[in-house]
Amino acid sequence: MKIYPNMRKTLLWFFLLSVFLLALFYLTFDGQFVWPLPSRDYVIFAGWAVITAVYFVITLRCSYYTLEKKYLSQKKLTKEYAYEYNRIIYIDESWSRKNNILLFVTDRGDAIYLILDKKQLLLDEMLKRCKNLRDRESVLRQFPKVKI
């Protein structure tokens, strides 16, 4: 079963990052804003917009989660990550529902953040499939440096 992350949340983060990078590159190469903009600036902005739109579409198409029998598989462009259900020891359900981002901790003390789908189906399925869940206090005792 494939589950795609929430497009609005992805778009928001993607937009903020791309605008920051545009400003950084623009100030690095030119370093000045004058009005009216020179014609080469329109070419730079148009190129940036096209590249950003193409990369956004590719990101949405190639980023998804797959619920397997023993693990959750996360596909990000060309990389694939697997999180075994029996290695997940804590899921912060209230924070995850509020922020629409799945937060879980593995048995190695790694805090993992995944963007949830629109209906939060991924969170519900993870709560059903993860059998070794513990309470917050015991996880913090075992891993005091983890941010949960």
PDB file of N, CA and C in Angstrom, residues 1 28 38 48 60 62 110 115 124 130 136 142:
ATOM      1  N   MET A   1       0.840  -1.171   0.000  1.00  0.00           N
ATOM      2  CA  MET A   1       0.000   0.000   0.000  1.00  0.00           C
ATOM      3  C   MET A   1       0.893   1.245   0.000  1.00  0.00           C
ATOM      4  N   THR A  28      24.427  36.491  -4.193  1.00  0.00           N
ATOM      5  CA  THR A  28      25.804  36.062  -4.395  1.00  0.00           C
ATOM      6  C   THR A  28      26.333  36.516  -5.748  1.00  0.00           C
ATOM      7  N   PRO A  38      16.692  44.573 -14.442  1.00  0.00           N
ATOM      8  CA  PRO A  38      17.311  44.344 -15.752  1.00  0.00           C
ATOM      9  C   PRO A  38      16.724  43.086 -16.396  1.00  0.00           C
ATOM     10  N   TRP A  48      14.670  29.986 -12.649  1.00  0.00           N
ATOM     11  CA  TRP A  48      14.489  29.463 -11.289  1.00  0.00           C
ATOM     12  C   TRP A  48      13.093  28.885 -11.117  1.00  0.00           C
ATOM     13  N   LEU A  60       7.298  15.155  -5.715  1.00  0.00           N
ATOM     14  CA  LEU A  60       5.991  14.613  -5.337  1.00  0.00           C
ATOM     15  C   LEU A  60       5.763  13.222  -5.913  1.00  0.00           C
ATOM     16  N   CYS A  62       8.084  10.976  -6.755  1.00  0.00           N
ATOM     17  CA  CYS A  62       9.070   9.972  -6.318  1.00  0.00           C
ATOM     18  C   CYS A  62       9.224   9.888  -4.809  1.00  0.00           C
ATOM     19  N   ASP A 110      17.212   7.114  17.745  1.00  0.00           N
ATOM     20  CA  ASP A 110      17.054   8.050  16.635  1.00  0.00           C
ATOM     21  C   ASP A 110      15.620   8.544  16.579  1.00  0.00           C
ATOM     22  N   ILE A 115       6.614  13.354   7.075  1.00  0.00           N
ATOM     23  CA  ILE A 115       5.411  14.115   6.777  1.00  0.00           C
ATOM     24  C   ILE A 115       4.252  13.141   6.584  1.00  0.00           C
ATOM     25  N   ASP A 124      -2.041   6.042  11.886  1.00  0.00           N
ATOM     26  CA  ASP A 124      -2.933   5.000  12.395  1.00  0.00           C
ATOM     27  C   ASP A 124      -2.359   3.609  12.130  1.00  0.00           C
ATOM     28  N   CYS A 130       3.174  -1.367  15.208  1.00  0.00           N
ATOM     29  CA  CYS A 130       4.319  -1.328  16.124  1.00  0.00           C
ATOM     30  C   CYS A 130       3.898  -1.921  17.468  1.00  0.00           C
ATOM     31  N   ARG A 136       6.611   7.643  27.153  1.00  0.00           N
ATOM     32  CA  ARG A 136       7.588   8.715  26.928  1.00  0.00           C
ATOM     33  C   ARG A 136       8.684   8.743  27.995  1.00  0.00           C
ATOM     34  N   GLN A 142      16.013   6.118  28.949  1.00  0.00           N
ATOM     35  CA  GLN A 142      16.985   5.329  28.203  1.00  0.00           C
ATOM     36  C   GLN A 142      17.812   6.208  27.267  1.00  0.00           C
TER      37      GLN A 142
END
